[in-house]
Coordinates of C-alpha atoms in Angstrom, one line a residue:
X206 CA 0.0 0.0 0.0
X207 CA 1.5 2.9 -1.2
X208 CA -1.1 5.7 -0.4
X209 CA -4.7 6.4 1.3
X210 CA -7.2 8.6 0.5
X211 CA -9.7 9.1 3.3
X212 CA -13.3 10.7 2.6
X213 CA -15.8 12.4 4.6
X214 CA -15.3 13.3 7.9
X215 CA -15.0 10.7 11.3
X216 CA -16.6 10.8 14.4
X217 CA -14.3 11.4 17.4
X218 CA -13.9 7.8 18.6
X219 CA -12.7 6.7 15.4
X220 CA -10.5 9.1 15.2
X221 CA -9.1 8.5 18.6
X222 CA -9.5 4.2 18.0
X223 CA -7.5 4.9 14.7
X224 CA -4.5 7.3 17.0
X225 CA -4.4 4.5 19.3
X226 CA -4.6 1.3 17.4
X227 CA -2.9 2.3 13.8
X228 CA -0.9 5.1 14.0
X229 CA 1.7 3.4 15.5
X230 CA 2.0 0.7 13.6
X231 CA 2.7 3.1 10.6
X232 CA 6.3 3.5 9.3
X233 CA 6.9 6.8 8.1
X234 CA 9.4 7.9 5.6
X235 CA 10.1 10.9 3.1
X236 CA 9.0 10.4 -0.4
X237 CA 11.9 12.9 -1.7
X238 CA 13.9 10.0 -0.8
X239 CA 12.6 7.2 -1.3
X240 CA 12.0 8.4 -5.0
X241 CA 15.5 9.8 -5.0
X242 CA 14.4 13.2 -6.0
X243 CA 16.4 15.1 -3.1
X244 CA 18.3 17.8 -4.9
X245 CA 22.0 17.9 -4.5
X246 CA 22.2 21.8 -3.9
X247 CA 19.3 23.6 -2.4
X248 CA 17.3 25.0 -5.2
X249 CA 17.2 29.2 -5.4
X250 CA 13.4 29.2 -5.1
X251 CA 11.8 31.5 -2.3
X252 CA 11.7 28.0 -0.1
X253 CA 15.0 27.4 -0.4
X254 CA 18.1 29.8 -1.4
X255 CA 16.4 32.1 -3.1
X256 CA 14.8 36.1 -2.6
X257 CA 11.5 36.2 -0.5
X258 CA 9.1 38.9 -1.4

């Protein structure tokens, strides 16, 4: 499983059952990397190097 996409909105005790019961179970990771898309410089782009306005 790559990706989720939840819809609607849950009532509270599923959102605390779920906090309890999966969320820690869940390895998390940064996409960037795990595609192998992290730049070797930082970019000069307002979030990285470059001006902000």
């Amino acid at each position: 499983i790559r990706a989720f996409i939840f819809s609607g909105y849950p009532h509270l005790d599923e959102v605390v059952s779920f906090g309890k019961r999966v969320l820690p179970n869940i390895n998390t990771c940064s996409l960037p990397h795990v595609y192998g898309r992290v730049p070797d410089i930082t970019p000069p782009t307002p979030l990285g190097t470059g001006e902000r306005r």
